[in-house]
Coordinates of C-alpha atoms in Angstrom, one line a residue:
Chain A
X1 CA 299.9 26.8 82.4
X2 CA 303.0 27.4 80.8
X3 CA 305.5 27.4 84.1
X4 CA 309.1 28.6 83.2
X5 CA 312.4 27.4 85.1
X6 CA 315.3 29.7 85.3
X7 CA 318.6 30.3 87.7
X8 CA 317.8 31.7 91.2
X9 CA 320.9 34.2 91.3
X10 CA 323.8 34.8 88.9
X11 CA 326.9 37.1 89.9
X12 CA 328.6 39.2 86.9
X13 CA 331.7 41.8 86.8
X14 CA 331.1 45.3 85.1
X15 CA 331.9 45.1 81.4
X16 CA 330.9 41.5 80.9
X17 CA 327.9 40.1 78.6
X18 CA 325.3 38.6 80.8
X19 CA 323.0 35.4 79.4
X20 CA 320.2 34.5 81.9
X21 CA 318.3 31.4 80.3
X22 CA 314.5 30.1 80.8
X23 CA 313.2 26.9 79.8
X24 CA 309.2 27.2 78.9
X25 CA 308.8 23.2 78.0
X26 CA 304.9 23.6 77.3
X27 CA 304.7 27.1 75.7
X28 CA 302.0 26.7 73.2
X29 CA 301.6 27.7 69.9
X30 CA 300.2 31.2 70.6
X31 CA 302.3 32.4 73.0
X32 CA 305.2 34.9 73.7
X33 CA 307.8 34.8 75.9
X34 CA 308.1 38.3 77.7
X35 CA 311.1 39.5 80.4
X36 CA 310.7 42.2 83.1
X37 CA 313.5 43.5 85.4
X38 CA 312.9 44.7 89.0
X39 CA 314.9 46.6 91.1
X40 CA 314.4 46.9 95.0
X41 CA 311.5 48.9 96.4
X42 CA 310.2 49.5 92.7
X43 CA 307.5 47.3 90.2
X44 CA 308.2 45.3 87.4
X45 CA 309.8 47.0 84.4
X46 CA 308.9 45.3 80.4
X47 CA 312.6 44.7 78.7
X48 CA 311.5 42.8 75.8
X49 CA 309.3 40.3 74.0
X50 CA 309.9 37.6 71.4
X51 CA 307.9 35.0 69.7
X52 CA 310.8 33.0 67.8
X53 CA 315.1 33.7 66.5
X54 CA 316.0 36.9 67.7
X55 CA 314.7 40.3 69.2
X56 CA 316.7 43.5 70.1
X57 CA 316.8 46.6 71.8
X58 CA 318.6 49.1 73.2
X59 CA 318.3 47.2 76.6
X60 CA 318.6 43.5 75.7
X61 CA 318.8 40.5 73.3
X62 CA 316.2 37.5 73.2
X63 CA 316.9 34.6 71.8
X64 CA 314.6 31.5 71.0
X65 CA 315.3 28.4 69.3
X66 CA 313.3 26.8 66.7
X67 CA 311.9 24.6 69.2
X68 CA 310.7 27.4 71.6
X69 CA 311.1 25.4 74.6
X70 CA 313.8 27.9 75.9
X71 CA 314.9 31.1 75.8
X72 CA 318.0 33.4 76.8
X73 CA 317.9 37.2 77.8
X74 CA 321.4 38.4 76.9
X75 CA 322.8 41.8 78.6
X76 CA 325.7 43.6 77.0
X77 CA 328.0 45.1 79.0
X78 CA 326.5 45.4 82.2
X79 CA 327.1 47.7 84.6
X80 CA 326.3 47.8 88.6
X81 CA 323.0 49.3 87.6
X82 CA 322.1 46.0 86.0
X83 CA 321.6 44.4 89.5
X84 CA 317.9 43.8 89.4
X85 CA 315.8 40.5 89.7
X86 CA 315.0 39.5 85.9
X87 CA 311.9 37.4 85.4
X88 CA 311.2 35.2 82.8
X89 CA 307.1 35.1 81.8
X90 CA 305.2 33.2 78.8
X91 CA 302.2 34.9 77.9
X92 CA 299.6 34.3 75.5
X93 CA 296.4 32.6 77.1
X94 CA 294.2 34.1 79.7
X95 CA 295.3 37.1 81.6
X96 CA 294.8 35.2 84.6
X97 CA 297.5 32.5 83.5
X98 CA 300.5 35.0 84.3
X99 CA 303.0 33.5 86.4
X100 CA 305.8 35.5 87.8
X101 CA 307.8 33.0 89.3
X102 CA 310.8 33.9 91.6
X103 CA 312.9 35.4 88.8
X104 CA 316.7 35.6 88.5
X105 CA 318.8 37.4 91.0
X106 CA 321.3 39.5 89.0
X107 CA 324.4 40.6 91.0
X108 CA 327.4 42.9 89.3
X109 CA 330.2 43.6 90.8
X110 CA 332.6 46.2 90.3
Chain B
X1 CA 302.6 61.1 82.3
X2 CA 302.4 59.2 85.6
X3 CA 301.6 55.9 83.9
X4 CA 300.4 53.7 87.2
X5 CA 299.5 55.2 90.6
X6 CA 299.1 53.8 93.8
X7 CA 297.8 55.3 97.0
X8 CA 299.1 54.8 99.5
X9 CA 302.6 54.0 99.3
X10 CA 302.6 52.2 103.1
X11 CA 299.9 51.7 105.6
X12 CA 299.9 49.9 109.1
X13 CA 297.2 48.2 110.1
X14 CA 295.6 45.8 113.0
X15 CA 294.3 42.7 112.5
X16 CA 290.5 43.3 111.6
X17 CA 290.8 46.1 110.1
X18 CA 289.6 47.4 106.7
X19 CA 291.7 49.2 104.1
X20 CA 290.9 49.6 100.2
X21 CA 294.3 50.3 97.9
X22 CA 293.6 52.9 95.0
X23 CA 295.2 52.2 91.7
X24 CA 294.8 54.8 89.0
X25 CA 296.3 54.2 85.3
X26 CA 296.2 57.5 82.7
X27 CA 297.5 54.8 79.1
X28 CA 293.6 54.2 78.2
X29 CA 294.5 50.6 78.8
X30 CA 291.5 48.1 79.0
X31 CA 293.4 45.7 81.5
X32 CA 294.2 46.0 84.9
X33 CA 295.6 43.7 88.0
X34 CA 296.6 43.2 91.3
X35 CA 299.5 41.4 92.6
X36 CA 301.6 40.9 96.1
X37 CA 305.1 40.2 96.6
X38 CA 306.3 38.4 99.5
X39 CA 310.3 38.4 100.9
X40 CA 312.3 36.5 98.2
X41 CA 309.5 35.7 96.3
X42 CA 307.9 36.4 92.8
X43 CA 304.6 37.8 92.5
X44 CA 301.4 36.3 92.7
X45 CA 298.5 37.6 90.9
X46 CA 295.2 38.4 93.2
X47 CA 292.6 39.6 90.9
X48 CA 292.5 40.8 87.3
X49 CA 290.1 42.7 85.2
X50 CA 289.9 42.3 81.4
X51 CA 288.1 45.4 80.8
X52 CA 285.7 47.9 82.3
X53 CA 282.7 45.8 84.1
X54 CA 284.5 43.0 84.6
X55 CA 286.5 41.3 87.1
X56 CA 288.2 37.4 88.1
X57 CA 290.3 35.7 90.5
X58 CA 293.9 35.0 90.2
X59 CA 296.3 32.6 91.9
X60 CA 295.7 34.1 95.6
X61 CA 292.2 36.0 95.9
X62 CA 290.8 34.8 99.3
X63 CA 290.5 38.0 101.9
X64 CA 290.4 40.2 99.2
X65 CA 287.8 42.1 97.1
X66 CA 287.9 44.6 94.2
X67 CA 286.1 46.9 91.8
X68 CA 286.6 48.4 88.4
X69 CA 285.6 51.5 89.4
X70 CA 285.8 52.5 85.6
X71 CA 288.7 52.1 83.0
X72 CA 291.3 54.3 85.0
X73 CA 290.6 52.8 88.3
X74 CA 290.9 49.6 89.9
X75 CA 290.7 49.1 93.8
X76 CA 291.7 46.5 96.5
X77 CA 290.0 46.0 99.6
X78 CA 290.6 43.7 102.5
X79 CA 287.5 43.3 104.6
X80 CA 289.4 42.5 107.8
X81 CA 293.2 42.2 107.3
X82 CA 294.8 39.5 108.9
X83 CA 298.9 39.1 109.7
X84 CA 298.9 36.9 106.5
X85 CA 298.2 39.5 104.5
X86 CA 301.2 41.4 105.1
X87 CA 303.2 42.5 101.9
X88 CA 303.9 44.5 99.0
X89 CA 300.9 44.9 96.4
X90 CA 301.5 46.0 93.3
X91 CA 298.6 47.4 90.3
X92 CA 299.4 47.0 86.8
X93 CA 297.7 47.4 83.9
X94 CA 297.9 46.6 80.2
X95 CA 296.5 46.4 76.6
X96 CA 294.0 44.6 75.9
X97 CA 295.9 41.1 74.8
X98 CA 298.0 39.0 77.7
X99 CA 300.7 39.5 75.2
X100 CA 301.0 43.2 75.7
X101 CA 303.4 44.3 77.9
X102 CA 302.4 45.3 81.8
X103 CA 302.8 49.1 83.3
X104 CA 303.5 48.5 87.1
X105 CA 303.3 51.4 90.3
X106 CA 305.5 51.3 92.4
X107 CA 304.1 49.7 95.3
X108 CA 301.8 49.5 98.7
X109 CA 303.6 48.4 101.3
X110 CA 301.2 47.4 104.1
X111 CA 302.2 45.7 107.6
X112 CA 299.2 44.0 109.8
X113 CA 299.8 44.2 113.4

């Protein structure tokens, strides 16, 4: 299974850029890395997916070295509405392989 | 479009008691799953089911049962709830490939007395 590591809570101010890294030392060959964003009271919500360099959207930035043992979800801007628990998922094998972990605890401040 | 639906959104029960969770999905998508979420935890994945007609266990499956009713629907039962099995439960469902993106509901949350 590939497990991932990443911060339990990060604090932020309005206005700054946000990078919440993940390390994903076994990922194998075939497999992407995938983040999700969850606010209280509510399910899991997709933010983006990458396989290698660089993916973007309108929400976030993913970045992934050659090496693929890491990655780095990067917010622009955030704003208090960014405050969510962001979790970090490698995907690829067996559905039944899909490991949530405890996710990163965003906090932004006014 | 409702995406993922989950009845209901809280129940109370007493130990011993039997409930089944509905989860109903309207994206034509051949996966579906069931997870809980504990205080300050992530979730943990209960049962999964690849496509229509089938079904396997996930990290945390003991107490509970399920059934694909058919590809929109995918139900939860506990046969006799016990304290542990207090949480939040959460259905998903996705393409066909564990690289496709999951569609969550928002939630059951279920208290055992």
């Amino acid at each position: 299974l590939a497990k991932t590591t990443q911060p339990i809570s990060m604090d932020s101010y309005e206005g700054q850029e946000v990078n919440i890294t993940c390390s994903h030392n076994n990922i194998a060959t075939n497999d992407y890395i995938t983040w999700y964003q969850q606010f209280p009271s509510q399910g899991p919500r997709f933010i983006i997916q990458g396989y290698k360099t660089k993916v973007t959207n309108e929400v976030a930035s993913l970045f992934i070295p050659a090496d693929r043992k890491s990655s780095t979800l990067s917010l622009p801007r955030v704003s208090l509405s960014d405050t969510a628990v962001y979790y970090c998922l490698v995907v690829g094998g067996s559905q039944g392989n899909l490991i949530f972990g405890k996710g990163t605890k965003l906090s932004v401040k006014p | 479009n409702a995406g993922v639906t989950q009845t209901p959104k809280f129940q109370v029960l007493k130990t011993g008691q039997s409930m089944t969770l509905q989860c109903a999905q309207d994206m034509n998508h051949n996966s579906m799953y069931w997870y809980r979420q504990d205080p300050g935890m992530g979730l943990r994945l209960i049962y999964y089911s690849a496509s229509e007609g089938t079904t396997d266990k996930g990290e945390v499956p003991n107490g509970y049962n399920v059934s694909r009713l058919n590809k929109r629907e995918f139900s939860l039962r506990l046969e006799s709830a016990a304290p542990s099995q207090t949480s939040v439960y959460f259905c998903a469902s996705s393409g066909r490939h564990s690289n496709q993106p999951q569609h969550f509901g928002d939630g059951t949350r279920l208290s055992i007395l």
